[in-house]
PDB file of C-alpha atoms in Angstrom:
ATOM      1  CA  UNK A   1      86.627  35.145 -70.749  1.00 50.00           C
ATOM      2  CA  UNK A   2      86.310  36.990 -67.461  1.00 76.00           C
ATOM      3  CA  UNK A   3      89.495  38.666 -65.882  1.00 88.00           C
ATOM      4  CA  UNK A   4      90.078  37.600 -62.330  1.00 95.00           C
ATOM      5  CA  UNK A   5      90.696  40.259 -59.724  1.00 97.00           C
ATOM      6  CA  UNK A   6      93.032  39.261 -57.012  1.00 97.00           C
ATOM      7  CA  UNK A   7      92.914  39.784 -53.510  1.00 98.00           C
ATOM      8  CA  UNK A   8      95.670  39.526 -50.906  1.00 98.00           C
ATOM      9  CA  UNK A   9      93.987  39.075 -47.609  1.00 98.00           C
ATOM     10  CA  UNK A  10      95.794  40.090 -44.673  1.00 97.00           C
ATOM     11  CA  UNK A  11      94.601  39.742 -40.952  1.00 95.00           C
ATOM     12  CA  UNK A  12      94.949  43.421 -40.126  1.00 95.00           C
ATOM     13  CA  UNK A  13      95.812  45.383 -37.187  1.00 93.00           C
ATOM     14  CA  UNK A  14      95.206  48.375 -35.152  1.00 92.00           C
ATOM     15  CA  UNK A  15      98.973  49.382 -35.889  1.00 90.00           C
ATOM     16  CA  UNK A  16      99.412  51.310 -38.889  1.00 91.00           C
ATOM     17  CA  UNK A  17     103.157  50.181 -38.999  1.00 91.00           C
ATOM     18  CA  UNK A  18     101.794  46.654 -39.281  1.00 93.00           C
ATOM     19  CA  UNK A  19      99.564  47.503 -42.286  1.00 95.00           C
ATOM     20  CA  UNK A  20     102.191  49.687 -43.872  1.00 96.00           C
ATOM     21  CA  UNK A  21     104.476  46.556 -44.398  1.00 96.00           C
ATOM     22  CA  UNK A  22     101.789  44.909 -46.426  1.00 97.00           C
ATOM     23  CA  UNK A  23     100.596  47.968 -48.497  1.00 97.00           C
ATOM     24  CA  UNK A  24     104.127  48.749 -49.204  1.00 97.00           C
ATOM     25  CA  UNK A  25     104.970  45.027 -49.984  1.00 97.00           C
ATOM     26  CA  UNK A  26     102.076  44.958 -52.583  1.00 97.00           C
ATOM     27  CA  UNK A  27     102.945  48.104 -54.081  1.00 97.00           C
ATOM     28  CA  UNK A  28     106.633  46.749 -54.563  1.00 97.00           C
ATOM     29  CA  UNK A  29     105.283  43.911 -56.720  1.00 97.00           C
ATOM     30  CA  UNK A  30     102.416  45.458 -58.652  1.00 96.00           C
ATOM     31  CA  UNK A  31     104.235  45.754 -61.842  1.00 96.00           C
ATOM     32  CA  UNK A  32     105.091  41.721 -61.569  1.00 96.00           C
ATOM     33  CA  UNK A  33     101.535  40.770 -61.264  1.00 96.00           C
ATOM     34  CA  UNK A  34      99.556  39.357 -64.154  1.00 95.00           C
ATOM     35  CA  UNK A  35      96.115  40.469 -62.756  1.00 95.00           C
ATOM     36  CA  UNK A  36      94.703  43.362 -61.042  1.00 96.00           C
ATOM     37  CA  UNK A  37      95.106  43.194 -57.169  1.00 97.00           C
ATOM     38  CA  UNK A  38      94.115  44.663 -53.972  1.00 98.00           C
ATOM     39  CA  UNK A  39      94.958  44.275 -50.396  1.00 98.00           C
ATOM     40  CA  UNK A  40      91.990  43.349 -47.916  1.00 98.00           C
ATOM     41  CA  UNK A  41      92.025  42.703 -44.329  1.00 97.00           C
ATOM     42  CA  UNK A  42      90.005  40.782 -42.275  1.00 96.00           C
ATOM     43  CA  UNK A  43      89.506  42.816 -39.208  1.00 95.00           C
ATOM     44  CA  UNK A  44      90.899  46.113 -37.410  1.00 95.00           C
ATOM     45  CA  UNK A  45      91.809  47.620 -40.493  1.00 96.00           C
ATOM     46  CA  UNK A  46      90.260  48.594 -43.930  1.00 97.00           C
ATOM     47  CA  UNK A  47      89.484  47.985 -46.460  1.00 98.00           C
ATOM     48  CA  UNK A  48      88.023  44.856 -45.382  1.00 98.00           C
ATOM     49  CA  UNK A  49      87.348  41.972 -47.609  1.00 97.00           C
ATOM     50  CA  UNK A  50      83.754  42.494 -48.623  1.00 97.00           C
ATOM     51  CA  UNK A  51      84.401  46.120 -48.954  1.00 98.00           C
ATOM     52  CA  UNK A  52      87.135  45.247 -51.857  1.00 98.00           C
ATOM     53  CA  UNK A  53      84.886  42.605 -53.366  1.00 98.00           C
ATOM     54  CA  UNK A  54      81.650  45.034 -53.505  1.00 97.00           C
ATOM     55  CA  UNK A  55      83.804  47.583 -55.050  1.00 97.00           C
ATOM     56  CA  UNK A  56      85.252  45.691 -57.629  1.00 97.00           C
ATOM     57  CA  UNK A  57      81.795  43.744 -58.368  1.00 97.00           C
ATOM     58  CA  UNK A  58      80.165  47.063 -58.952  1.00 97.00           C
ATOM     59  CA  UNK A  59      82.931  47.721 -61.496  1.00 96.00           C
ATOM     60  CA  UNK A  60      81.971  44.590 -63.169  1.00 96.00           C
ATOM     61  CA  UNK A  61      84.541  41.973 -61.714  1.00 97.00           C
ATOM     62  CA  UNK A  62      82.851  38.715 -61.300  1.00 97.00           C
ATOM     63  CA  UNK A  63      85.839  36.509 -60.602  1.00 97.00           C
ATOM     64  CA  UNK A  64      87.955  36.682 -57.499  1.00 98.00           C
ATOM     65  CA  UNK A  65      90.874  34.975 -56.195  1.00 97.00           C
ATOM     66  CA  UNK A  66      91.855  35.340 -52.479  1.00 98.00           C
ATOM     67  CA  UNK A  67      95.553  34.556 -51.536  1.00 97.00           C
ATOM     68  CA  UNK A  68      95.323  34.766 -47.430  1.00 97.00           C
ATOM     69  CA  UNK A  69      98.695  35.988 -46.265  1.00 97.00           C
ATOM     70  CA  UNK A  70      98.347  33.846 -43.345  1.00 97.00           C
ATOM     71  CA  UNK A  71     100.913  31.261 -42.556  1.00 96.00           C
ATOM     72  CA  UNK A  72      98.081  28.640 -41.201  1.00 96.00           C
ATOM     73  CA  UNK A  73      94.575  28.503 -41.113  1.00 93.00           C
ATOM     74  CA  UNK A  74      92.669  28.809 -37.643  1.00 88.00           C
ATOM     75  CA  UNK A  75      89.282  30.036 -36.945  1.00 88.00           C
ATOM     76  CA  UNK A  76      89.513  32.914 -39.357  1.00 91.00           C
ATOM     77  CA  UNK A  77      90.351  30.930 -42.274  1.00 94.00           C
ATOM     78  CA  UNK A  78      88.226  27.802 -41.484  1.00 93.00           C
ATOM     79  CA  UNK A  79      85.211  29.418 -40.622  1.00 95.00           C
ATOM     80  CA  UNK A  80      84.896  33.184 -40.646  1.00 95.00           C
ATOM     81  CA  UNK A  81      85.937  33.939 -44.116  1.00 97.00           C
ATOM     82  CA  UNK A  82      84.105  30.801 -45.787  1.00 97.00           C
ATOM     83  CA  UNK A  83      80.892  32.240 -44.221  1.00 97.00           C
ATOM     84  CA  UNK A  84      81.508  35.547 -45.149  1.00 96.00           C
ATOM     85  CA  UNK A  85      82.382  34.298 -48.872  1.00 97.00           C
ATOM     86  CA  UNK A  86      79.249  32.207 -48.669  1.00 97.00           C
ATOM     87  CA  UNK A  87      76.965  35.385 -47.927  1.00 97.00           C
ATOM     88  CA  UNK A  88      78.489  37.209 -50.829  1.00 97.00           C
ATOM     89  CA  UNK A  89      78.046  34.399 -53.470  1.00 97.00           C
ATOM     90  CA  UNK A  90      74.273  34.034 -51.954  1.00 97.00           C
ATOM     91  CA  UNK A  91      74.118  37.718 -52.942  1.00 97.00           C
ATOM     92  CA  UNK A  92      75.325  37.859 -56.340  1.00 96.00           C
ATOM     93  CA  UNK A  93      74.628  34.247 -58.021  1.00 95.00           C
ATOM     94  CA  UNK A  94      76.984  35.537 -60.902  1.00 97.00           C
ATOM     95  CA  UNK A  95      80.097  35.629 -58.698  1.00 97.00           C
ATOM     96  CA  UNK A  96      82.859  33.473 -58.778  1.00 97.00           C
ATOM     97  CA  UNK A  97      85.106  33.720 -55.352  1.00 97.00           C
ATOM     98  CA  UNK A  98      88.050  31.049 -54.615  1.00 97.00           C
ATOM     99  CA  UNK A  99      89.710  31.132 -51.473  1.00 97.00           C
ATOM    100  CA  UNK A 100      93.172  29.721 -51.674  1.00 97.00           C
ATOM    101  CA  UNK A 101      95.401  27.909 -49.200  1.00 96.00           C
ATOM    102  CA  UNK A 102      97.375  30.038 -46.671  1.00 97.00           C
ATOM    103  CA  UNK A 103     101.056  30.174 -47.549  1.00 97.00           C
ATOM    104  CA  UNK A 104     102.153  27.864 -44.665  1.00 96.00           C
ATOM    105  CA  UNK A 105     100.154  25.119 -46.682  1.00 96.00           C
ATOM    106  CA  UNK A 106     102.262  25.529 -49.958  1.00 96.00           C
ATOM    107  CA  UNK A 107     105.647  23.282 -50.157  1.00 97.00           C
ATOM    108  CA  UNK A 108     107.683  26.082 -51.790  1.00 97.00           C
ATOM    109  CA  UNK A 109     106.745  28.599 -49.014  1.00 98.00           C
ATOM    110  CA  UNK A 110     108.781  26.441 -46.566  1.00 98.00           C
ATOM    111  CA  UNK A 111     111.528  26.022 -49.357  1.00 98.00           C
ATOM    112  CA  UNK A 112     111.698  29.988 -49.448  1.00 98.00           C
ATOM    113  CA  UNK A 113     111.920  30.332 -45.425  1.00 97.00           C
ATOM    114  CA  UNK A 114     114.673  27.670 -45.681  1.00 97.00           C
ATOM    115  CA  UNK A 115     116.500  29.402 -48.530  1.00 96.00           C
ATOM    116  CA  UNK A 116     116.003  32.689 -46.483  1.00 96.00           C
ATOM    117  CA  UNK A 117     117.584  31.156 -43.063  1.00 95.00           C
ATOM    118  CA  UNK A 118     120.627  29.875 -44.767  1.00 95.00           C
ATOM    119  CA  UNK A 119     121.516  32.904 -46.611  1.00 94.00           C
ATOM    120  CA  UNK A 120     120.970  35.304 -43.570  1.00 93.00           C
ATOM    121  CA  UNK A 121     122.855  33.062 -41.344  1.00 92.00           C
ATOM    122  CA  UNK A 122     125.871  31.752 -43.252  1.00 84.00           C
ATOM    123  CA  UNK A 123     128.086  28.800 -42.179  1.00 85.00           C
ATOM    124  CA  UNK A 124     131.010  30.012 -40.363  1.00 72.00           C
ATOM    125  CA  UNK A 125     134.168  28.574 -41.597  1.00 67.00           C
ATOM    126  CA  UNK A 126     137.117  27.409 -39.150  1.00 62.00           C
ATOM    127  CA  UNK A 127     138.721  30.698 -39.393  1.00 59.00           C
ATOM    128  CA  UNK A 128     136.052  32.630 -38.214  1.00 52.00           C
TER     129      UNK A 128
ATOM    130  CA  UNK B   1     133.949  29.524 -33.602  1.00 50.00           C
ATOM    131  CA  UNK B   2     130.248  29.362 -32.237  1.00 76.00           C
ATOM    132  CA  UNK B   3     127.759  27.539 -34.133  1.00 88.00           C
ATOM    133  CA  UNK B   4     124.264  29.281 -34.075  1.00 95.00           C
ATOM    134  CA  UNK B   5     120.891  27.574 -33.477  1.00 97.00           C
ATOM    135  CA  UNK B   6     118.249  29.064 -35.468  1.00 97.00           C
ATOM    136  CA  UNK B   7     114.602  29.706 -33.939  1.00 98.00           C
ATOM    137  CA  UNK B   8     111.590  30.029 -36.049  1.00 98.00           C
ATOM    138  CA  UNK B   9     109.204  32.010 -34.051  1.00 98.00           C
ATOM    139  CA  UNK B  10     105.705  31.872 -34.744  1.00 97.00           C
ATOM    140  CA  UNK B  11     102.850  33.644 -32.901  1.00 95.00           C
ATOM    141  CA  UNK B  12     101.174  30.410 -31.571  1.00 95.00           C
ATOM    142  CA  UNK B  13      97.502  29.402 -31.208  1.00 93.00           C
ATOM    143  CA  UNK B  14      95.422  26.991 -29.273  1.00 92.00           C
ATOM    144  CA  UNK B  15      94.497  25.512 -32.432  1.00 90.00           C
ATOM    145  CA  UNK B  16      96.518  22.636 -32.659  1.00 91.00           C
ATOM    146  CA  UNK B  17      95.819  22.707 -36.467  1.00 91.00           C
ATOM    147  CA  UNK B  18      97.066  26.200 -36.706  1.00 93.00           C
ATOM    148  CA  UNK B  19     100.628  24.709 -35.032  1.00 95.00           C
ATOM    149  CA  UNK B  20     100.538  21.834 -37.016  1.00 96.00           C
ATOM    150  CA  UNK B  21     101.259  23.517 -40.280  1.00 96.00           C
ATOM    151  CA  UNK B  22     104.688  25.194 -38.613  1.00 97.00           C
ATOM    152  CA  UNK B  23     105.781  21.814 -37.335  1.00 97.00           C
ATOM    153  CA  UNK B  24     105.207  19.800 -40.546  1.00 97.00           C
ATOM    154  CA  UNK B  25     106.651  22.900 -42.524  1.00 97.00           C
ATOM    155  CA  UNK B  26     109.769  23.194 -40.477  1.00 97.00           C
ATOM    156  CA  UNK B  27     110.039  19.227 -40.590  1.00 97.00           C
ATOM    157  CA  UNK B  28     109.896  19.311 -44.600  1.00 97.00           C
ATOM    158  CA  UNK B  29     113.272  21.632 -44.701  1.00 97.00           C
ATOM    159  CA  UNK B  30     115.085  20.163 -42.011  1.00 96.00           C
ATOM    160  CA  UNK B  31     117.678  18.253 -44.365  1.00 96.00           C
ATOM    161  CA  UNK B  32     117.644  21.769 -46.557  1.00 96.00           C
ATOM    162  CA  UNK B  33     118.907  23.885 -43.438  1.00 96.00           C
ATOM    163  CA  UNK B  34     122.588  24.562 -42.650  1.00 95.00           C
ATOM    164  CA  UNK B  35     122.296  24.821 -38.886  1.00 95.00           C
ATOM    165  CA  UNK B  36     120.210  23.112 -36.378  1.00 96.00           C
ATOM    166  CA  UNK B  37     116.792  25.030 -36.124  1.00 97.00           C
ATOM    167  CA  UNK B  38     113.907  24.814 -33.723  1.00 98.00           C
ATOM    168  CA  UNK B  39     110.207  26.013 -33.929  1.00 98.00           C
ATOM    169  CA  UNK B  40     109.051  28.457 -30.990  1.00 98.00           C
ATOM    170  CA  UNK B  41     105.976  30.271 -30.118  1.00 97.00           C
ATOM    171  CA  UNK B  42     105.352  33.461 -28.579  1.00 95.00           C
ATOM    172  CA  UNK B  43     102.123  32.659 -26.835  1.00 95.00           C
ATOM    173  CA  UNK B  44      99.066  30.028 -26.639  1.00 95.00           C
ATOM    174  CA  UNK B  45     101.281  27.090 -27.721  1.00 96.00           C
ATOM    175  CA  UNK B  46     104.493  25.085 -26.764  1.00 97.00           C
ATOM    176  CA  UNK B  47     107.472  25.244 -26.739  1.00 98.00           C
ATOM    177  CA  UNK B  48     107.803  29.007 -25.966  1.00 98.00           C
ATOM    178  CA  UNK B  49     110.611  31.331 -27.081  1.00 97.00           C
ATOM    179  CA  UNK B  50     112.403  31.011 -23.611  1.00 97.00           C
ATOM    180  CA  UNK B  51     111.921  27.529 -23.282  1.00 98.00           C
ATOM    181  CA  UNK B  52     113.738  26.630 -26.391  1.00 98.00           C
ATOM    182  CA  UNK B  53     116.673  29.112 -25.722  1.00 98.00           C
ATOM    183  CA  UNK B  54     117.065  27.959 -22.102  1.00 97.00           C
ATOM    184  CA  UNK B  55     117.068  24.539 -23.307  1.00 97.00           C
ATOM    185  CA  UNK B  56     119.640  25.063 -26.049  1.00 97.00           C
ATOM    186  CA  UNK B  57     121.870  27.113 -23.637  1.00 97.00           C
ATOM    187  CA  UNK B  58     122.028  24.342 -21.218  1.00 97.00           C
ATOM    188  CA  UNK B  59     123.002  22.035 -24.123  1.00 96.00           C
ATOM    189  CA  UNK B  60     125.897  24.501 -24.967  1.00 96.00           C
ATOM    190  CA  UNK B  61     124.660  26.902 -27.415  1.00 97.00           C
ATOM    191  CA  UNK B  62     125.743  30.551 -26.988  1.00 97.00           C
ATOM    192  CA  UNK B  63     124.638  31.900 -30.476  1.00 97.00           C
ATOM    193  CA  UNK B  64     120.936  32.268 -31.438  1.00 98.00           C
ATOM    194  CA  UNK B  65     119.471  33.495 -34.539  1.00 97.00           C
ATOM    195  CA  UNK B  66     115.754  34.244 -34.540  1.00 98.00           C
ATOM    196  CA  UNK B  67     113.762  34.398 -37.547  1.00 97.00           C
ATOM    197  CA  UNK B  68     110.196  35.634 -37.164  1.00 97.00           C
ATOM    198  CA  UNK B  69     107.468  33.823 -39.088  1.00 97.00           C
ATOM    199  CA  UNK B  70     105.441  36.943 -38.795  1.00 97.00           C
ATOM    200  CA  UNK B  71     104.532  39.239 -41.731  1.00 96.00           C
ATOM    201  CA  UNK B  72     104.849  42.353 -40.149  1.00 96.00           C
ATOM    202  CA  UNK B  73     105.790  43.798 -36.584  1.00 93.00           C
ATOM    203  CA  UNK B  74     103.324  44.893 -34.512  1.00 88.00           C
ATOM    204  CA  UNK B  75     103.450  45.056 -30.394  1.00 88.00           C
ATOM    205  CA  UNK B  76     105.038  41.549 -30.144  1.00 91.00           C
ATOM    206  CA  UNK B  77     107.637  41.941 -32.417  1.00 94.00           C
ATOM    207  CA  UNK B  78     108.388  45.615 -31.493  1.00 93.00           C
ATOM    208  CA  UNK B  79     108.128  45.423 -27.806  1.00 95.00           C
ATOM    209  CA  UNK B  80     107.387  41.931 -26.197  1.00 95.00           C
ATOM    210  CA  UNK B  81     109.910  39.872 -27.899  1.00 97.00           C
ATOM    211  CA  UNK B  82     112.877  42.716 -27.529  1.00 98.00           C
ATOM    212  CA  UNK B  83     112.149  42.940 -23.642  1.00 97.00           C
ATOM    213  CA  UNK B  84     111.940  39.152 -23.259  1.00 96.00           C
ATOM    214  CA  UNK B  85     115.448  38.715 -25.042  1.00 98.00           C
ATOM    215  CA  UNK B  86     116.842  41.570 -23.045  1.00 97.00           C
ATOM    216  CA  UNK B  87     115.865  39.296 -19.779  1.00 97.00           C
ATOM    217  CA  UNK B  88     117.583  36.390 -21.320  1.00 97.00           C
ATOM    218  CA  UNK B  89     120.823  38.348 -22.288  1.00 97.00           C
ATOM    219  CA  UNK B  90     121.165  39.973 -18.625  1.00 97.00           C
ATOM    220  CA  UNK B  91     120.935  36.419 -17.392  1.00 97.00           C
ATOM    221  CA  UNK B  92     123.583  35.061 -19.346  1.00 96.00           C
ATOM    222  CA  UNK B  93     126.446  37.760 -20.394  1.00 95.00           C
ATOM    223  CA  UNK B  94     127.928  34.834 -22.652  1.00 97.00           C
ATOM    224  CA  UNK B  95     124.917  34.939 -25.212  1.00 97.00           C
ATOM    225  CA  UNK B  96     124.461  36.336 -28.502  1.00 97.00           C
ATOM    226  CA  UNK B  97     120.777  36.599 -29.748  1.00 98.00           C
ATOM    227  CA  UNK B  98     119.955  38.393 -32.968  1.00 97.00           C
ATOM    228  CA  UNK B  99     116.107  38.892 -33.896  1.00 97.00           C
ATOM    229  CA  UNK B 100     115.806  39.277 -37.452  1.00 97.00           C
ATOM    230  CA  UNK B 101     113.303  41.291 -39.387  1.00 96.00           C
ATOM    231  CA  UNK B 102     109.788  39.543 -39.943  1.00 97.00           C
ATOM    232  CA  UNK B 103     109.347  38.044 -43.519  1.00 97.00           C
ATOM    233  CA  UNK B 104     107.347  40.932 -44.890  1.00 96.00           C
ATOM    234  CA  UNK B 105     110.195  43.344 -44.459  1.00 96.00           C
ATOM    235  CA  UNK B 106     112.144  41.439 -46.951  1.00 96.00           C
ATOM    236  CA  UNK B 107     111.930  42.371 -50.720  1.00 97.00           C
ATOM    237  CA  UNK B 108     112.352  38.722 -51.409  1.00 97.00           C
ATOM    238  CA  UNK B 109     109.302  37.497 -49.680  1.00 98.00           C
ATOM    239  CA  UNK B 110     107.199  39.780 -52.067  1.00 98.00           C
ATOM    240  CA  UNK B 111     108.492  38.646 -54.761  1.00 98.00           C
ATOM    241  CA  UNK B 112     107.774  35.149 -53.390  1.00 98.00           C
ATOM    242  CA  UNK B 113     104.396  36.105 -53.102  1.00 97.00           C
ATOM    243  CA  UNK B 114     104.122  37.744 -56.566  1.00 97.00           C
ATOM    244  CA  UNK B 115     105.505  34.454 -58.462  1.00 96.00           C
ATOM    245  CA  UNK B 116     103.046  32.373 -56.484  1.00 96.00           C
ATOM    246  CA  UNK B 117     100.139  34.547 -57.369  1.00 95.00           C
ATOM    247  CA  UNK B 118     101.180  34.349 -61.004  1.00 95.00           C
ATOM    248  CA  UNK B 119     101.450  30.766 -60.955  1.00 94.00           C
ATOM    249  CA  UNK B 120      98.446  30.090 -58.863  1.00 93.00           C
ATOM    250  CA  UNK B 121      95.924  32.400 -61.444  1.00 92.00           C
ATOM    251  CA  UNK B 122      97.126  31.937 -64.683  1.00 84.00           C
ATOM    252  CA  UNK B 123      96.325  34.326 -67.552  1.00 85.00           C
ATOM    253  CA  UNK B 124      93.413  33.038 -69.697  1.00 72.00           C
ATOM    254  CA  UNK B 125      93.894  33.005 -73.082  1.00 67.00           C
ATOM    255  CA  UNK B 126      90.883  34.371 -75.274  1.00 61.00           C
ATOM    256  CA  UNK B 127      89.939  30.816 -75.959  1.00 59.00           C
ATOM    257  CA  UNK B 128      89.381  29.955 -72.475  1.00 52.00           C
TER     258      UNK B 128
END
């Protein structure tokens, strides 16, 4: 039985306020998560994806599950990240890395957006 | 009583596959939404935010509610979009435009991410 390590992969930004939203977001759900989980950035902020994987690999983790906190897949998720992961798989033959779909590919995500929109912007009654 | 028009604001990309994820996502929840809603992009794709507002204004809409499909606020949401909206408010004095927080500022969003992670990556039993 190999316990996975989950990585929430965000794009990254030079703006620390941007990164802070992800950091406090993950912190807020840490007790909810069933697996050890880390945040990693693709670029412009640290820790980078390969740094997190390397550090966890050295600590004994062999199974990685990456959930991209991206709405959609463009060049980054279609080309850059898969290439990066292939290099890591080549480096360590005993590692299993799964790159999940970005959030926008999940029907549940859009239901969540619809519910949030309905909640934030209530329907006015004729007396409003 | 003024009925609002909701705008889901996405960053935009030159990659049509990226935009398609948003377009089909909104399409999938159209029947769920209580208000007429459109998708708009900030840059690199059309329709742009100001185009959607202009078109809806001409059709009689005076109340706009913008939900940014951004995880966090960086330069775009903190500076560019507010500046753009101020210009539109200056142009039409009878318009009300509300820019909501990006998704990552909502505690419910992180709970959603946590639930999704737990669902996608189940806990292994000792027999697995």
